Coordinates of C-alpha atoms and ligand atoms in Angstrom, one line a residue:
X1 CA -15.9 -3.9 -25.3
X2 CA -17.9 -5.7 -22.2
X3 CA -16.5 -3.1 -19.9
X4 CA -17.8 -0.6 -22.7
X5 CA -21.2 -1.6 -22.6
X6 CA -21.1 -1.8 -19.0
X7 CA -20.4 1.7 -19.3
X8 CA -23.0 2.7 -21.3
X9 CA -25.6 0.8 -19.3
X10 CA -24.7 3.1 -16.6
X11 CA -24.8 6.3 -18.4
X12 CA -28.5 5.2 -19.7
X13 CA -29.4 4.9 -15.9
X14 CA -27.5 7.3 -14.6
X15 CA -28.9 9.5 -16.9
X16 CA -32.7 8.5 -16.0
X17 CA -32.0 8.7 -12.1
X18 CA -31.0 12.0 -12.0
X19 CA -33.4 13.2 -14.4
X20 CA -31.6 13.6 -17.5
X21 CA -33.1 11.9 -20.1
X22 CA -36.0 9.9 -20.1
X23 CA -37.5 7.2 -23.2
X24 CA -40.4 9.7 -24.6
X25 CA -44.1 8.0 -23.6
X26 CA -42.0 6.1 -21.6
X27 CA -46.1 5.3 -19.5
X28 CA -46.6 3.7 -23.2
X29 CA -43.9 1.6 -23.2
X30 CA -41.6 4.5 -25.6
X31 CA -40.9 5.8 -28.8
X32 CA -38.0 4.4 -30.7
X33 CA -35.4 6.7 -30.8
X34 CA -37.0 9.3 -29.2
X35 CA -36.4 10.8 -26.1
X36 CA -37.0 13.8 -23.6
X37 CA -35.4 15.4 -21.5
X38 CA -35.9 15.6 -18.0
X39 CA -35.0 19.0 -15.2
X40 CA -31.2 18.4 -14.9
X41 CA -31.2 17.1 -18.5
X42 CA -33.0 20.1 -20.3
X43 CA -30.4 22.5 -18.1
X44 CA -27.2 20.7 -19.2
X45 CA -28.6 20.6 -23.1
X46 CA -29.2 24.5 -22.8
X47 CA -25.9 25.2 -21.2
X48 CA -24.1 23.4 -24.3
X49 CA -26.2 25.2 -26.9
X50 CA -25.3 28.6 -25.2
X51 CA -21.8 27.6 -25.2
X52 CA -22.0 26.7 -29.3
X53 CA -24.0 29.7 -29.6
X54 CA -21.9 32.9 -27.4
X55 CA -18.8 30.7 -29.1
X56 CA -19.8 31.0 -32.7
X57 CA -22.3 34.3 -32.8
X58 CA -21.1 36.3 -29.8
X59 CA -17.2 35.8 -30.5
X60 CA -17.0 36.7 -34.1
X61 CA -17.8 39.6 -35.1
X62 CA -18.5 38.3 -39.1
X63 CA -21.4 35.7 -37.7
X64 CA -24.9 36.3 -36.9
X65 CA -28.2 33.9 -36.2
X66 CA -31.1 33.3 -37.2
X67 CA -34.3 31.1 -36.1
X68 CA -36.3 29.5 -39.4
X69 CA -39.3 27.3 -39.6
X70 CA -39.3 23.5 -39.0
X71 CA -41.3 23.8 -42.2
X72 CA -39.8 24.8 -45.6
X73 CA -41.6 24.7 -48.8
X74 CA -41.3 21.3 -50.1
X75 CA -39.2 22.5 -53.5
X76 CA -36.8 23.2 -50.8
X77 CA -35.7 19.9 -50.7
X78 CA -36.4 19.0 -54.4
X79 CA -33.1 21.6 -54.5
X80 CA -31.2 20.9 -52.0
X81 CA -31.3 17.3 -53.3
X82 CA -32.8 15.2 -50.1
X83 CA -35.7 14.0 -52.3
X84 CA -33.2 11.9 -54.3
X85 CA -30.1 11.8 -52.6
X86 CA -30.9 11.5 -48.9
X87 CA -31.0 7.9 -48.3
X88 CA -29.0 5.6 -46.3
X89 CA -28.3 1.5 -47.7
X90 CA -30.0 -0.7 -46.1
X91 CA -30.2 -4.2 -45.3
X92 CA -32.0 -6.9 -43.4
X93 CA -30.9 -10.3 -41.4
X94 CA -33.0 -12.7 -42.9
X95 CA -32.6 -15.0 -39.5
X96 CA -32.8 -12.0 -36.9
X97 CA -35.3 -9.8 -39.1
X98 CA -32.9 -6.8 -37.8
X99 CA -32.2 -4.3 -39.9
X100 CA -28.8 -2.5 -40.7
X101 CA -27.1 0.2 -42.3
X102 CA -24.8 -1.7 -44.6
X103 CA -22.9 1.1 -45.1
X104 CA -22.9 0.6 -41.1
X105 CA -21.9 -3.2 -41.3
X106 CA -18.6 -2.7 -43.3
X107 CA -17.6 0.5 -41.4
X108 CA -17.9 -1.4 -38.2
X109 CA -15.5 -3.8 -39.9
X110 CA -13.2 -1.3 -40.7
X111 CA -13.2 -0.4 -37.1
X112 CA -12.2 -3.7 -35.9
X113 CA -9.0 -4.2 -38.1
X114 CA -7.7 -0.8 -37.0
X115 CA -8.3 -1.9 -33.5
X116 CA -6.4 -5.2 -34.5
X117 CA -3.4 -3.2 -35.7
X118 CA -3.9 -0.7 -33.0
X119 CA -3.7 -4.0 -30.0
X120 CA -0.4 -4.8 -32.1
X121 CA 1.3 -1.9 -31.6
X122 CA 0.5 -1.0 -28.0
X123 CA 2.0 -4.7 -27.7
X124 CA 5.0 -3.8 -29.8
X125 CA 5.6 -0.3 -28.1
X126 CA 5.5 -2.1 -24.8
X127 CA 8.0 -4.8 -25.6
X128 CA 10.4 -2.5 -27.6
X129 CA 10.2 0.0 -24.3
X130 CA 12.1 3.1 -26.1
X131 CA 13.6 1.7 -28.9
X132 CA 10.3 1.6 -30.7
X133 CA 9.8 3.5 -33.9
X134 CA 5.8 3.1 -34.4
X135 CA 6.0 4.7 -37.6
X136 CA 9.0 1.9 -38.6
X137 CA 6.3 -0.9 -37.1
X138 CA 3.3 0.3 -39.0
X139 CA 4.9 -0.2 -42.3
X140 CA 7.4 -3.2 -41.4
X141 CA 5.3 -5.4 -39.3
X142 CA 3.3 -7.9 -41.6
X143 CA 0.4 -8.3 -39.7
X144 CA 0.1 -4.5 -39.1
X145 CA 0.4 -3.7 -42.6
X146 CA -2.5 -6.3 -43.2
X147 CA -4.6 -5.1 -40.9
X148 CA -4.3 -1.2 -42.2
X149 CA -4.5 -1.9 -45.7
X150 CA -7.4 -4.0 -45.6
X151 CA -9.4 -1.2 -43.5
X152 CA -8.2 1.3 -45.4
X153 CA -9.1 -1.0 -48.8
X154 CA -12.8 -1.6 -47.4
X155 CA -13.4 1.6 -46.5
X156 CA -12.4 3.0 -50.1
X157 CA -14.0 0.4 -51.5
X158 CA -17.5 1.0 -50.3
X159 CA -17.1 4.8 -50.5
X160 CA -16.8 3.7 -54.9
X161 CA -19.9 1.8 -54.6
X162 CA -22.2 3.6 -52.7
X163 CA -20.5 6.9 -55.3
X164 CA -22.1 5.0 -58.0
X165 CA -25.1 3.5 -56.3
X166 CA -23.7 -0.6 -57.1
X167 CA -25.9 -1.8 -54.3
X168 CA -24.9 -5.1 -55.4
X169 CA -21.4 -4.5 -54.8
X170 CA -21.9 -3.3 -51.5
X171 CA -23.8 -6.2 -50.7
X172 CA -20.7 -8.7 -52.3
X173 CA -18.6 -6.9 -50.1
X174 CA -20.4 -7.3 -46.7
X175 CA -20.1 -10.7 -47.8
X176 CA -16.8 -11.6 -49.3
X177 CA -15.5 -9.9 -45.3
X178 CA -18.0 -12.9 -43.8
X179 CA -19.8 -9.9 -41.9
X180 CA -22.5 -11.6 -39.5
X181 CA -25.5 -9.9 -37.8
X182 CA -24.2 -9.4 -34.3
X183 CA -27.9 -10.9 -33.3
X184 CA -28.2 -13.6 -35.2
X185 CA -24.7 -15.0 -36.0
X186 CA -25.8 -15.5 -39.7
X187 CA -24.9 -14.2 -43.1
X188 CA -28.0 -14.4 -44.7
X189 CA -28.5 -11.1 -45.7
X190 CA -31.6 -9.6 -47.8
X191 CA -30.1 -7.2 -51.0
X192 CA -29.0 -3.2 -50.1
X193 CA -31.8 -1.0 -50.8
X194 CA -31.8 2.7 -50.6
X195 CA -34.2 4.1 -48.0
X196 CA -34.9 8.1 -47.5
X197 CA -34.7 9.4 -44.2
X198 CA -37.5 11.9 -44.6
X199 CA -40.8 12.5 -42.5
X200 CA -43.4 13.2 -44.5
X201 CA -46.5 15.3 -43.6
X202 CA -49.1 17.4 -45.1
X203 CA -50.6 21.2 -44.4
X204 CA -54.1 22.6 -45.1
X205 CA -57.4 21.6 -44.0
X206 CA -59.4 19.5 -46.5
X207 CA -58.0 17.2 -48.8
X208 CA -57.8 18.3 -52.2
X209 CA -55.8 21.7 -50.9
X210 CA -53.3 19.8 -48.3
X211 CA -49.7 19.9 -49.4
X212 CA -47.0 17.6 -48.9
X213 CA -44.6 18.8 -46.6
X214 CA -41.1 16.9 -45.0
X215 CA -40.3 17.7 -41.3
X216 CA -36.5 19.3 -42.3
X217 CA -33.7 16.8 -41.9
X218 CA -31.6 19.3 -41.7
X219 CA -31.4 23.1 -40.3
X220 CA -29.0 24.4 -42.7
X221 CA -31.1 24.8 -45.6
X222 CA -33.3 27.7 -43.6
X223 CA -29.7 29.2 -43.6
X224 CA -29.2 29.0 -47.3
X225 CA -32.5 30.3 -48.3
X226 CA -32.4 33.4 -45.8
X227 CA -28.9 33.7 -47.0
X228 CA -29.6 37.2 -49.4
X229 CA -32.0 38.6 -46.4
X230 CA -29.3 38.4 -43.6
X231 CA -26.7 39.4 -46.3
X232 CA -28.7 42.8 -47.1
X233 CA -30.4 43.5 -43.6
X234 CA -27.3 42.7 -41.7
X235 CA -24.9 44.5 -44.6
X236 CA -22.8 41.3 -44.3
X237 CA -19.4 41.6 -45.9
X238 CA -17.7 38.2 -47.1
X239 CA -16.7 35.9 -45.1
X240 CA -19.5 35.8 -43.1
X241 CA -21.5 32.9 -41.3
X242 CA -25.2 32.3 -40.5
X243 CA -25.6 30.4 -37.5
X244 CA -29.1 28.5 -36.0
X245 CA -30.0 25.9 -33.8
X246 CA -33.3 23.9 -33.7
X247 CA -35.0 20.1 -34.2
X248 CA -34.1 18.0 -37.5
X249 CA -36.1 14.6 -38.1
X250 CA -34.5 11.5 -39.4
X251 CA -36.7 8.6 -40.3
X252 CA -33.2 6.4 -39.5
X253 CA -32.8 3.0 -40.0
X254 CA -31.1 1.9 -37.0
X255 CA -31.9 3.8 -33.7
X256 CA -30.3 1.8 -30.9
X257 CA -27.7 3.6 -29.5
X258 CA -29.8 6.2 -26.7
X259 CA -29.5 9.9 -27.8
X260 CA -26.7 9.0 -30.2
X261 CA -29.2 8.4 -32.8
X262 CA -32.2 9.9 -32.7
X263 CA -35.4 10.1 -34.9
X264 CA -36.2 14.2 -33.9
X265 CA -32.9 16.0 -32.7
X266 CA -31.4 19.5 -32.8
X267 CA -28.3 20.3 -34.6
X268 CA -26.4 23.4 -34.2
X269 CA -24.8 24.0 -37.4
X270 CA -23.2 27.3 -38.8
X271 CA -22.6 28.0 -42.8
X272 CA -19.7 30.4 -43.8
X273 CA -20.0 32.0 -47.1
X274 CA -16.7 32.2 -48.8
X275 CA -15.1 33.7 -52.0
X276 CA -15.0 30.5 -55.0
X277 CA -11.4 28.9 -54.3
X278 CA -10.9 30.3 -50.7
X279 CA -13.1 27.4 -49.4
X280 CA -10.0 24.8 -47.8
X281 CA -8.4 28.1 -46.6
X282 CA -11.6 28.3 -44.4
X283 CA -12.6 24.5 -44.3
X284 CA -8.6 24.2 -42.4
X285 CA -9.9 27.2 -40.3
X286 CA -13.3 25.7 -39.5
X287 CA -11.7 21.8 -38.5
X288 CA -9.0 24.1 -36.5
X289 CA -11.8 26.1 -34.3
X290 CA -14.3 23.8 -33.8
X291 CA -12.0 21.5 -32.3
X292 CA -10.5 23.9 -30.3
X293 CA -13.9 24.4 -28.4
X294 CA -14.1 20.7 -28.0
X295 CA -11.1 21.2 -26.2
X296 CA -11.9 24.0 -23.9
X297 CA -14.5 21.5 -22.3
X298 CA -11.4 19.8 -20.6
X299 CA -12.8 16.2 -21.3
X300 CA -9.6 15.4 -22.8
X301 CA -7.3 15.3 -26.0
X302 CA -7.4 11.9 -26.9
X303 CA -11.0 11.5 -26.8
X304 CA -11.2 13.7 -30.5
X305 CA -10.2 12.7 -33.8
X306 CA -10.5 13.4 -37.4
X307 CA -12.0 11.6 -39.7
X308 CA -11.6 12.6 -43.7
X309 CA -14.5 11.4 -45.3
X310 CA -14.0 8.6 -47.9
X311 CA -17.7 8.9 -50.2
X312 CA -18.8 13.0 -50.2
X313 CA -22.2 14.0 -49.6
X314 CA -24.0 14.7 -52.9
X315 CA -23.0 18.5 -52.1
X316 CA -19.3 18.6 -50.5
X317 CA -15.5 18.7 -52.3
X318 CA -14.4 18.1 -48.8
X319 CA -15.6 16.5 -45.3
X320 CA -14.6 15.6 -42.3
X321 CA -15.8 14.5 -39.0
X322 CA -14.5 15.6 -35.1
X323 CA -15.1 12.0 -33.8
X324 CA -15.2 11.3 -30.5
X325 CA -14.6 8.5 -27.5
X326 CA -18.0 7.1 -26.8
X327 CA -18.9 4.4 -24.3
X328 CA -19.2 2.3 -27.7
X329 CA -16.4 3.3 -29.2
X330 CA -14.7 6.6 -31.7
X331 CA -17.9 7.8 -33.5
X332 CA -19.1 11.3 -35.5
X333 CA -20.0 14.0 -32.9
X334 CA -19.5 17.0 -35.4
X335 CA -18.8 17.0 -39.7
X336 CA -17.1 20.4 -41.4
X337 CA -18.2 20.0 -44.7
X338 CA -17.1 22.3 -47.6
X339 CA -20.3 22.5 -49.6
X340 CA -19.1 24.4 -52.5
X341 CA -21.7 26.8 -54.2
X342 CA -23.9 23.4 -54.7
X343 CA -26.9 24.5 -52.5
X344 CA -26.9 28.0 -53.1
X345 CA -27.2 27.6 -57.0
X346 CA -29.5 24.8 -56.7
X347 CA -31.4 26.9 -55.0
X348 CA -31.6 30.1 -57.5
X349 CA -32.4 27.4 -60.3
X350 CA -35.5 26.2 -58.4
X351 CA -36.7 29.7 -57.1
X352 CA -35.6 31.7 -60.2
X353 CA -34.2 33.9 -57.9
X354 CA -30.6 35.1 -57.7
X355 CA -28.6 34.0 -54.9
X356 CA -25.6 36.5 -55.1
X357 CA -23.3 38.4 -53.8
X358 CA -21.4 41.8 -54.8
X359 CA -17.5 41.4 -53.6
X360 CA -17.2 45.5 -53.9
X361 CA -13.3 44.4 -53.9
X362 CA -13.6 41.9 -56.7
X363 CA -16.3 44.6 -58.5
X364 CA -18.1 41.4 -59.2
X365 CA -20.9 39.4 -58.7
X366 CA -20.5 35.3 -57.1
X367 CA -22.3 32.5 -56.1
X368 CA -21.1 32.0 -52.6
X369 CA -19.1 29.0 -51.4
X370 CA -19.8 27.4 -48.1
X371 CA -18.0 25.9 -45.2
X372 CA -20.7 24.7 -42.8
X373 CA -20.0 23.5 -39.1
X374 CA -22.7 20.8 -37.8
X375 CA -22.9 19.4 -34.4
X376 CA -25.5 17.0 -33.4
X377 CA -26.6 18.8 -29.3
X378 CA -28.3 15.5 -28.2
X379 CA -24.6 13.9 -29.4
X380 CA -23.1 16.6 -27.8
X381 CA -24.7 16.1 -24.4
X382 CA -24.2 12.3 -24.7
X383 CA -20.3 12.8 -25.0
X384 CA -20.4 14.9 -22.4
X385 CA -22.2 13.2 -19.8
X386 CA -20.9 9.8 -20.6
X387 CA -17.4 11.1 -20.4
X388 CA -18.2 13.0 -16.8
X389 CA -19.9 9.9 -15.4
X390 CA -17.2 8.2 -13.2
X391 CA -16.8 6.0 -10.4
X392 CA -13.9 7.0 -7.9
X393 CA -12.2 4.8 -5.2
X394 CA -11.5 7.2 -2.2
X395 CA -8.3 6.8 0.1
X396 CA -10.8 5.1 2.9
X397 CA -11.4 2.4 0.2
X398 CA -14.9 3.7 -0.3
X399 CA -16.2 4.0 -3.8
X400 CA -17.9 7.4 -5.1
X401 CA -20.1 8.3 -8.2
X402 CA -19.0 11.5 -9.9
X403 CA -20.6 13.5 -12.2
X404 CA -17.6 16.0 -13.4
X405 CA -19.3 17.6 -16.2
X406 CA -17.7 21.2 -17.0
X407 CA -18.6 23.4 -14.5
X408 CA -20.1 26.0 -17.0
X409 CA -22.7 23.5 -17.8
X410 CA -24.0 22.1 -14.7
X411 CA -27.5 22.1 -14.5
X412 CA -27.3 23.1 -11.3
X413 CA -24.2 25.3 -9.8
X414 CA -24.8 25.1 -6.0
X415 CA -26.6 22.9 -3.4
X416 CA -26.9 24.6 -0.3
X417 CA -27.2 21.7 2.8
X418 CA -28.3 23.4 6.3
X419 CA -26.1 20.6 8.5
X420 CA -29.6 20.5 10.4
X421 CA -33.0 21.4 9.9
X422 CA -33.6 23.6 12.8
X423 CA -31.7 26.5 14.8
X424 CA -32.2 28.9 11.9
X425 CA -30.0 27.3 9.6
X426 CA -32.3 26.4 7.2
X427 CA -33.5 30.2 7.2
X428 CA -29.8 31.2 6.6
X429 CA -29.5 28.9 3.3
X430 CA -32.4 30.2 2.0
X431 CA -31.4 33.6 2.9
X432 CA -28.2 32.2 0.2
X433 CA -30.3 30.9 -2.0
X434 CA -32.2 34.1 -2.4
X435 CA -29.0 35.8 -2.7
X436 CA -27.8 33.9 -5.4
X437 CA -30.5 33.0 -7.4
X438 CA -30.1 36.0 -9.5
X439 CA -27.2 34.7 -10.9
X440 CA -26.6 30.9 -10.6
X441 CA -29.2 27.9 -10.4
X442 CA -29.1 26.8 -7.1
X443 CA -30.9 24.3 -5.1
X444 CA -31.6 23.7 -1.3
X445 CA -31.4 20.2 0.1
X446 CA -32.1 19.1 3.3
X447 CA -32.8 15.4 3.8
X448 CA -30.3 13.1 4.7
X449 CA -27.1 13.5 6.5
X450 CA -24.6 15.9 5.3
X451 CA -21.9 13.6 3.6
X452 CA -25.0 11.5 1.9
X453 CA -26.4 15.1 0.4
X454 CA -22.8 15.5 -1.0
X455 CA -22.7 12.3 -2.6
X456 CA -26.2 12.8 -3.8
X457 CA -24.7 15.9 -5.4
X458 CA -21.6 14.5 -6.9
X459 CA -24.2 12.0 -9.0
X460 CA -25.7 15.2 -10.0
X461 CA -23.2 17.2 -11.2
X462 CA -22.9 19.9 -8.8
X463 CA -20.3 21.6 -8.6
X464 CA -20.5 22.9 -5.2
X465 CA -21.7 22.4 -2.2
X466 CA -22.4 25.2 0.4
X467 CA -23.0 23.9 3.9
X468 CA -24.7 25.8 6.5
X469 CA -23.7 25.0 10.5
X470 CA -23.5 26.5 13.9
X471 CA -20.9 28.5 13.2
X472 CA -22.4 29.9 10.7
X473 CA -24.1 32.1 13.5
X474 CA -21.6 33.0 14.9
X475 CA -19.0 34.1 11.8
X476 CA -21.1 34.5 8.3
X477 CA -19.2 31.8 7.0
X478 CA -20.3 28.5 5.2
X479 CA -18.5 25.4 3.8
X480 CA -17.8 25.6 0.1
X481 CA -17.2 22.1 -0.7
X482 CA -15.8 21.0 -4.2
X483 CA -17.1 18.4 -5.8
X484 CA -14.1 16.9 -8.1
X485 CA -11.5 17.9 -5.2
X486 CA -14.3 17.2 -2.3
X487 CA -12.1 19.9 -0.9
X488 CA -13.8 22.3 2.1
X489 CA -13.1 25.4 3.0
X490 CA -14.3 27.7 5.1
X491 CA -15.4 30.9 3.0
X492 CA -17.8 34.4 4.0
X493 CA -20.7 34.4 2.7
X494 CA -20.6 37.5 1.1
X495 CA -17.4 35.9 -0.9
X496 CA -19.8 33.2 -2.3
X497 CA -21.0 34.5 -5.7
X498 CA -17.6 35.8 -6.7
X499 CA -15.7 32.2 -5.4
X500 CA -18.7 30.1 -7.9
X501 CA -18.3 32.7 -10.6
X502 CA -14.7 32.1 -10.7
X503 CA -15.7 28.3 -11.6
X504 CA -18.8 28.6 -13.4
X505 CA -18.5 31.8 -15.4
X506 CA -19.4 31.4 -19.0
X507 CA -16.7 34.0 -20.0
X508 CA -13.9 32.3 -18.1
X509 CA -14.4 29.1 -20.5
X510 CA -14.9 31.2 -23.4
X511 CA -11.4 32.5 -22.9
X512 CA -9.7 29.2 -22.9
X513 CA -11.0 28.5 -26.7
X514 CA -7.7 29.1 -28.6
X515 CA -8.5 32.5 -30.1
X516 CA -5.9 31.6 -32.7
X517 CA -7.5 29.5 -34.4
Ligands
ATP1 P1 -24.2 9.8 -39.1 O1 -23.2 9.7 -40.5 O2 -24.2 9.7 -37.4 O3 -25.5 9.5 -39.5 P2 -24.8 12.2 -40.8 O4 -23.4 12.4 -41.4 O5 -25.4 11.9 -41.5 O6 -24.6 11.6 -39.5 P3 -24.7 15.2 -40.8 O7 -26.0 15.1 -41.9 O8 -23.2 15.1 -41.1 O9 -24.7 13.5 -39.9 O10 -25.4 15.8 -39.2 C1 -24.4 16.7 -38.4 C2 -24.4 16.4 -37.5 O11 -25.9 16.0 -36.7 C3 -23.8 15.0 -37.2 O12 -22.7 15.0 -36.6 C4 -24.4 14.4 -35.5 O13 -23.7 14.9 -34.7 C5 -25.6 14.8 -35.4 N1 -26.6 13.9 -36.5 C6 -27.4 13.4 -37.3 N2 -27.9 12.6 -37.4 C7 -28.1 12.5 -35.6 C8 -29.8 11.5 -35.2 N3 -30.5 10.5 -36.1 N4 -29.3 12.1 -34.0 C9 -28.6 13.0 -33.4 N5 -27.6 13.6 -33.8 C10 -27.8 13.5 -35.6

């Protein structure tokens, strides 16, 4: 755990030092759970958004994008169920005065049981060597059996109590399990209360005509209310999808994990409209497709796992998370939800407008079912950034910090470095930038010895350094250094564009996504 905390601290410090993420309004001591993206952060975020957008909209003939407004008619949120049900169960510790989400306390408790079981399994695997049968061990070793059974029991009890809105039972479960406040160590808890996460605001100039509004807590509703506009103007045939990226706002109860949980954040969502009865097939398909998108970035298959929801949201008939191995353990990165016809039917009811699709093959009209994929852009940013930040010991015993961002996502693709600030080398470096800048984000760096400049670019995540030296004057060649391997090769200036493109081009990365999924 200490090691994990340590890495997480490094991640936040590195993000600030290298121009990725800073706290919002820092000069006023910041605003809790609100962050700004600096010069490199904005590029990384844009590149992740583009990678998602192209994978969704460009690679699928039957998916189109929209950009709907953050403000929506307030009845939207009545229809979607957010006014009545977009709550989190909160609980306070009376001694530390810290506030927690009751469900998160229980989930963390359950996760620890899982970790204990895994530890036992690992130990046994080492002890038994090749003869180890994990499945048999899991079902026969009493300690492991107990850990796993309790893990399951806690989650399913919690799911049942939350479903029934039995908050007293949720509190009793926290007490029964002896869960203590991580800050005070005490078990002195208040009752559990429901807390609505939407931010309210007003639109209109005069007090009496002003209308109460909410800042959208998800981008999905902008898609639902536009469903028929898009279907008709795009002559879309079911199955088809509508994608959108944009800001969402949630007054989160606990917001202590940097950009993992923010009060203002960005979502990338896609609603896929299908025939009623076909939703499970599409739900499974989208689970596969989304995992394949993640794997294409090469952060390591072992860092992803699916988590099936015990407690379903008010609109869902199946839901799974893709969890990622963040510096603080496996947590939700993306949700894939089968939302039934809940949203469209509800908007029909509240608006009095038909939101149906005429299916020419079936020769009838119906309200489509929806399978949604929903990922937080900021959370994806954290996943990529945290996993890419590595400390390496080199063969000569020295260490280097390297930010191994997938090259397609790196903010700056190459840094051009004149070996010295004279003899015409800076002029050649500037000329190289002038040629490359139409295709890539490239920067100039002439300060310090070249070795230090390499290290600086490694830590900033720049995949290539291009060094101009005195030989360049003779042979029109430069040294191209690779961030990950640190290999240096001599290449012609005229070959640079192609060489960089081979590594960073979005099309070559998109081709890594399993098109069969
Ligand atoms: P959690 O259980 O972590 O609160 P959720 O299940 O409420 O998340 P969804 O409503 O499914 O989340 O939202 C879809 C995605 O939006 C999440 O998988 C996550 O990546 C992102 N997301 C949700 N809330 C936040 C937040 N406060 N800050 C950053 N990203 C968020």
